[in-house]
Amino acid sequence: MPGYVELHCHSNFSLLDGASHPEDLVARAVELGMPALAITDHDGLYGVVRFYKSAQKAGIKPIVGAEVTLEGGHHLTLLARDNGGYSNLCRLITRAQLRHSKGNPALDWSSLTTYRDGLVCLSGCRKGKISTLLAAGKRDVALAAARKCHEIFGDSFFIELQNNLYPGDGRLCRQLVELAESLGIKCVVTNNVHYARKEGHRLQDVLTCIRNRTTLEKSSHLRRMNREFYLKSTAEMAELWSEYPQALENSLLIASMCDVSLGFSSYRFPDFPVPDGETADSYLSKLSWQRAKKRYGEILPEEVQSQLRYELELVRELGLSGYFLIVWDLMQYCRRNGIPAQGRGSAANSILAYILGITKVDPIRHKLFVGRFINEEMSSLPDIDIDVSTNHREQVIQYVYRKYGEEHTGMVCTFVTFQARNAIREVGKVLGMPPHILDRMAKAVGSYGAEDIDKDLAGLGEFRPCVTSESWQHLLSLCREIADFPRHLSIHVGGMIISSRPLSDMVPLERATMPGRVVCQWDKDSVEDAGLVKVDILGLRMLSLIHDVVVLVEKSRGIGVDL
C-alpha cells in the first residue's frame, strides 16, 4: 500500500470554516501513522506556530502552507519548501491582505512570479482556476492557466486532485490527470480537510452558518454536501485513489521536499543606535553605571553594585540588552515630551529597570526579588508593560513607527474566541432557537473560561423545557466543541513587535479594523514561541486624568507638581 501525507488541511484558524484545533489535527495524523502533516489555512498563518509546536512535540514533520485567494476569487495551495520559501509565503499573504480592503485578500500573478522561490504550488481545490475552467468546459483556457503556473514554479508545481464524492468529482479528476499528462506535470491527491474526524462535519456546518448569518434550516446551499472532508487514513485514500497510486505517493515526495524552521530569536531586536565603538551590551552597561550614581549617589552601596552586576550579566547572557535600550529610549521620549508613562508589573523588581527610569520603585529599598521578572532558568522571555497616558498613546506608537520603520514594527493581534455566552447565542441562533430564550440562557452562565465550559452549561437545566430535546442536546454538544475557537482577529491591547528583519519576512501582516492600523497574524503567545519579543504600550486613563490635573494646577495656581 502506498503511503500518504495530507497536504491540504484547514484548522480552526481558517476562521469560521475549519472545525478542529491544530493540535487535534496533529493528534489524529499521529493516530493514522502519518509522518508529516500540512496546515493550509485561508490567506493566513494565524495558527502556524501552535501547529508547528504541536507537530514537533508529537514527532511528525510540520509542513507550513496556506490556501491563498487569487484575483478573481480562485484558490491556490502554497507550501513552504524551506525558510526562504516561508518568508516568500509571508510576503505573498501580506501583499494579498494589504493591497485590498480588510477581509478581501487577493493575490496577483505578478507577485507569485516575484516571490516563487522556495515554494511548492498545488493547483487548488474545485475553486482553483484550472478546476473551475475544466468544470465549465473551457479546456484550452485551463491548459493555458496550468502552463502559466508551470512556467512560474517549474517542477515545484503539481496538479491537485480531490475526490470528496461530489457529483462530477471522478470526471473532473480524469480531466485534470489528462491535462497534467499533456504538459508533463505531476499530480498529487489531497482531501481538502476541514475537521479531524468524520463527526466534525456538524460543527463545520454550524461555523458555515455563523459566517453567513443564517440557520441550519436555511443553509443547505451554503453547507458542504457530505461529511467526507475529514483527515483520512492511508488505507481510505488508497482505496479512493486506486487508479492513481503515483499521485498518492507524490504526497510523500512533496512532504520530503519541505523543511521549515520557525525560530526568529536572532531577529527579535533592531540594531539600537549606539555610539561608535560600543555594542548594545557595552552601551547598556556604561549607561547603567552612570545613571546608578544619579539614583544612589557617587558612592554606590555594595548591595546596589552586586545586584546591578548580576542583572547586567544576566541580560547579556539572555541577549536582552537591545530590548532594555529600546524601552529606555521609549521612556526618554515620553519624558522629553511631558507624556506620563511608567513601567509596571514584575519589571519593578529589577534594579536595571529602576536605574534606567523605566520603573519608579527602588527594588533594593523594598527588598524585591528580581527572579520574578528575569532569571537564568526562565522558559519565556520577559516583557515590560508600560502604562502611558491614554491621550498620548497614539503619539508614542507613532514614535516607535518613525524610530524603527513601519517594515520593522507592527501591532500584535489577539483572537476573539468563543466562550460560553457567545457560544450559546451564536450556536443557538444557528439551531433556530427562540432569541429571548437564548438571551436569558447567555445571561445565566458564569465566566469560567472555555476550559470550564461544562460549569457554565451545567447551570442551564432550568431552560431545558423551553426547547426540544434534540435541539437541547445539539446546543450543549456544539457549545462544548466550539469552546475556545477563534472567531475573529482583533488588535492586542498594547503589544508591538520591533524586529531587525522586516516583519513580513517572518509573519504575514493584514489590515486591522482600526483605520490606518496594520496588525501581524500572530498573537502574543505565538510571537513569544517564535522567539520574538513584544513591547507593551498600554493606555491608562488615570494617567491622562493625573496629567490634566497637573496642567490645571500649574495654570491656576502657578505650582509645578513633581509626581
PDB file of N, CA and C in Angstrom, residues 58-93:
ATOM      1  N   ALA A  58       4.835  16.007  18.856  1.00  0.00           N
ATOM      2  CA  ALA A  58       4.262  14.689  18.519  1.00  0.00           C
ATOM      3  C   ALA A  58       5.210  13.843  17.673  1.00  0.00           C
ATOM      4  N   GLY A  59       6.301  14.445  17.169  1.00  0.00           N
ATOM      5  CA  GLY A  59       7.282  13.684  16.400  1.00  0.00           C
ATOM      6  C   GLY A  59       6.962  13.524  14.932  1.00  0.00           C
ATOM      7  N   ILE A  60       6.106  14.415  14.375  1.00  0.00           N
ATOM      8  CA  ILE A  60       5.871  14.383  12.936  1.00  0.00           C
ATOM      9  C   ILE A  60       6.322  15.714  12.326  1.00  0.00           C
ATOM     10  N   LYS A  61       6.583  15.680  11.031  1.00  0.00           N
ATOM     11  CA  LYS A  61       7.086  16.885  10.363  1.00  0.00           C
ATOM     12  C   LYS A  61       5.954  17.876  10.112  1.00  0.00           C
ATOM     13  N   PRO A  62       6.106  19.136  10.568  1.00  0.00           N
ATOM     14  CA  PRO A  62       5.111  20.157  10.236  1.00  0.00           C
ATOM     15  C   PRO A  62       5.415  20.778   8.881  1.00  0.00           C
ATOM     16  N   ILE A  63       4.426  20.804   8.000  1.00  0.00           N
ATOM     17  CA  ILE A  63       4.576  21.448   6.699  1.00  0.00           C
ATOM     18  C   ILE A  63       3.737  22.717   6.717  1.00  0.00           C
ATOM     19  N   VAL A  64       4.376  23.834   6.472  1.00  0.00           N
ATOM     20  CA  VAL A  64       3.715  25.140   6.594  1.00  0.00           C
ATOM     21  C   VAL A  64       3.212  25.586   5.233  1.00  0.00           C
ATOM     22  N   GLY A  65       1.938  25.932   5.165  1.00  0.00           N
ATOM     23  CA  GLY A  65       1.378  26.390   3.905  1.00  0.00           C
ATOM     24  C   GLY A  65       0.159  27.260   4.108  1.00  0.00           C
ATOM     25  N   ALA A  66      -0.468  27.617   3.018  1.00  0.00           N
ATOM     26  CA  ALA A  66      -1.700  28.414   3.054  1.00  0.00           C
ATOM     27  C   ALA A  66      -2.457  28.203   1.758  1.00  0.00           C
ATOM     28  N   GLU A  67      -3.766  28.299   1.851  1.00  0.00           N
ATOM     29  CA  GLU A  67      -4.599  28.337   0.647  1.00  0.00           C
ATOM     30  C   GLU A  67      -4.876  29.809   0.371  1.00  0.00           C
ATOM     31  N   VAL A  68      -4.259  30.334  -0.677  1.00  0.00           N
ATOM     32  CA  VAL A  68      -4.378  31.762  -0.965  1.00  0.00           C
ATOM     33  C   VAL A  68      -5.478  32.001  -1.998  1.00  0.00           C
ATOM     34  N   THR A  69      -6.042  33.204  -1.933  1.00  0.00           N
ATOM     35  CA  THR A  69      -7.080  33.609  -2.882  1.00  0.00           C
ATOM     36  C   THR A  69      -6.469  34.501  -3.947  1.00  0.00           C
ATOM     37  N   LEU A  70      -6.672  34.142  -5.198  1.00  0.00           N
ATOM     38  CA  LEU A  70      -6.153  34.935  -6.314  1.00  0.00           C
ATOM     39  C   LEU A  70      -7.180  35.988  -6.718  1.00  0.00           C
ATOM     40  N   GLU A  71      -6.727  36.988  -7.428  1.00  0.00           N
ATOM     41  CA  GLU A  71      -7.665  37.952  -8.004  1.00  0.00           C
ATOM     42  C   GLU A  71      -8.611  37.195  -8.931  1.00  0.00           C
ATOM     43  N   GLY A  72      -9.885  37.432  -8.773  1.00  0.00           N
ATOM     44  CA  GLY A  72     -10.885  36.654  -9.494  1.00  0.00           C
ATOM     45  C   GLY A  72     -11.541  35.622  -8.611  1.00  0.00           C
ATOM     46  N   GLY A  73     -10.996  35.431  -7.380  1.00  0.00           N
ATOM     47  CA  GLY A  73     -11.620  34.547  -6.410  1.00  0.00           C
ATOM     48  C   GLY A  73     -11.162  33.104  -6.442  1.00  0.00           C
ATOM     49  N   HIS A  74     -10.246  32.750  -7.340  1.00  0.00           N
ATOM     50  CA  HIS A  74      -9.772  31.369  -7.404  1.00  0.00           C
ATOM     51  C   HIS A  74      -8.781  31.071  -6.274  1.00  0.00           C
ATOM     52  N   HIS A  75      -8.698  29.778  -5.905  1.00  0.00           N
ATOM     53  CA  HIS A  75      -7.825  29.347  -4.820  1.00  0.00           C
ATOM     54  C   HIS A  75      -6.571  28.669  -5.370  1.00  0.00           C
ATOM     55  N   LEU A  76      -5.502  28.766  -4.584  1.00  0.00           N
ATOM     56  CA  LEU A  76      -4.228  28.130  -4.929  1.00  0.00           C
ATOM     57  C   LEU A  76      -3.587  27.681  -3.618  1.00  0.00           C
ATOM     58  N   THR A  77      -3.008  26.488  -3.605  1.00  0.00           N
ATOM     59  CA  THR A  77      -2.375  25.954  -2.395  1.00  0.00           C
ATOM     60  C   THR A  77      -0.864  26.134  -2.488  1.00  0.00           C
ATOM     61  N   LEU A  78      -0.278  26.805  -1.499  1.00  0.00           N
ATOM     62  CA  LEU A  78       1.166  27.051  -1.471  1.00  0.00           C
ATOM     63  C   LEU A  78       1.771  26.423  -0.230  1.00  0.00           C
ATOM     64  N   LEU A  79       2.894  25.724  -0.399  1.00  0.00           N
ATOM     65  CA  LEU A  79       3.616  25.087   0.703  1.00  0.00           C
ATOM     66  C   LEU A  79       5.054  25.572   0.708  1.00  0.00           C
ATOM     67  N   ALA A  80       5.598  25.839   1.896  1.00  0.00           N
ATOM     68  CA  ALA A  80       6.982  26.324   2.005  1.00  0.00           C
ATOM     69  C   ALA A  80       7.954  25.153   1.985  1.00  0.00           C
ATOM     70  N   ARG A  81       8.900  25.208   1.048  1.00  0.00           N
ATOM     71  CA  ARG A  81       9.925  24.158   0.977  1.00  0.00           C
ATOM     72  C   ARG A  81      11.011  24.374   2.019  1.00  0.00           C
ATOM     73  N   ASP A  82      11.382  25.642   2.253  1.00  0.00           N
ATOM     74  CA  ASP A  82      12.473  25.967   3.154  1.00  0.00           C
ATOM     75  C   ASP A  82      12.180  27.321   3.798  1.00  0.00           C
ATOM     76  N   ASN A  83      13.140  27.830   4.575  1.00  0.00           N
ATOM     77  CA  ASN A  83      12.899  29.097   5.265  1.00  0.00           C
ATOM     78  C   ASN A  83      12.753  30.263   4.294  1.00  0.00           C
ATOM     79  N   GLY A  84      13.454  30.197   3.174  1.00  0.00           N
ATOM     80  CA  GLY A  84      13.290  31.233   2.160  1.00  0.00           C
ATOM     81  C   GLY A  84      11.889  31.197   1.573  1.00  0.00           C
ATOM     82  N   GLY A  85      11.378  29.993   1.338  1.00  0.00           N
ATOM     83  CA  GLY A  85      10.013  29.846   0.840  1.00  0.00           C
ATOM     84  C   GLY A  85       8.997  30.301   1.864  1.00  0.00           C
ATOM     85  N   TYR A  86       9.299  30.038   3.149  1.00  0.00           N
ATOM     86  CA  TYR A  86       8.397  30.506   4.205  1.00  0.00           C
ATOM     87  C   TYR A  86       8.304  32.035   4.193  1.00  0.00           C
ATOM     88  N   SER A  87       9.453  32.701   4.078  1.00  0.00           N
ATOM     89  CA  SER A  87       9.442  34.171   4.026  1.00  0.00           C
ATOM     90  C   SER A  87       8.675  34.670   2.813  1.00  0.00           C
ATOM     91  N   ASN A  88       8.838  33.997   1.680  1.00  0.00           N
ATOM     92  CA  ASN A  88       8.082  34.401   0.489  1.00  0.00           C
ATOM     93  C   ASN A  88       6.581  34.186   0.676  1.00  0.00           C
ATOM     94  N   LEU A  89       6.214  33.128   1.382  1.00  0.00           N
ATOM     95  CA  LEU A  89       4.799  32.892   1.668  1.00  0.00           C
ATOM     96  C   LEU A  89       4.236  34.028   2.530  1.00  0.00           C
ATOM     97  N   CYS A  90       5.008  34.449   3.535  1.00  0.00           N
ATOM     98  CA  CYS A  90       4.588  35.582   4.380  1.00  0.00           C
ATOM     99  C   CYS A  90       4.431  36.854   3.541  1.00  0.00           C
ATOM    100  N   ARG A  91       5.375  37.085   2.637  1.00  0.00           N
ATOM    101  CA  ARG A  91       5.303  38.291   1.791  1.00  0.00           C
ATOM    102  C   ARG A  91       4.078  38.251   0.881  1.00  0.00           C
ATOM    103  N   LEU A  92       3.797  37.079   0.319  1.00  0.00           N
ATOM    104  CA  LEU A  92       2.651  36.962  -0.584  1.00  0.00           C
ATOM    105  C   LEU A  92       1.334  37.204   0.157  1.00  0.00           C
ATOM    106  N   ILE A  93       1.203  36.607   1.337  1.00  0.00           N
ATOM    107  CA  ILE A  93      -0.029  36.804   2.111  1.00  0.00           C
ATOM    108  C   ILE A  93      -0.168  38.269   2.512  1.00  0.00           C
TER     109      ILE A  93
END
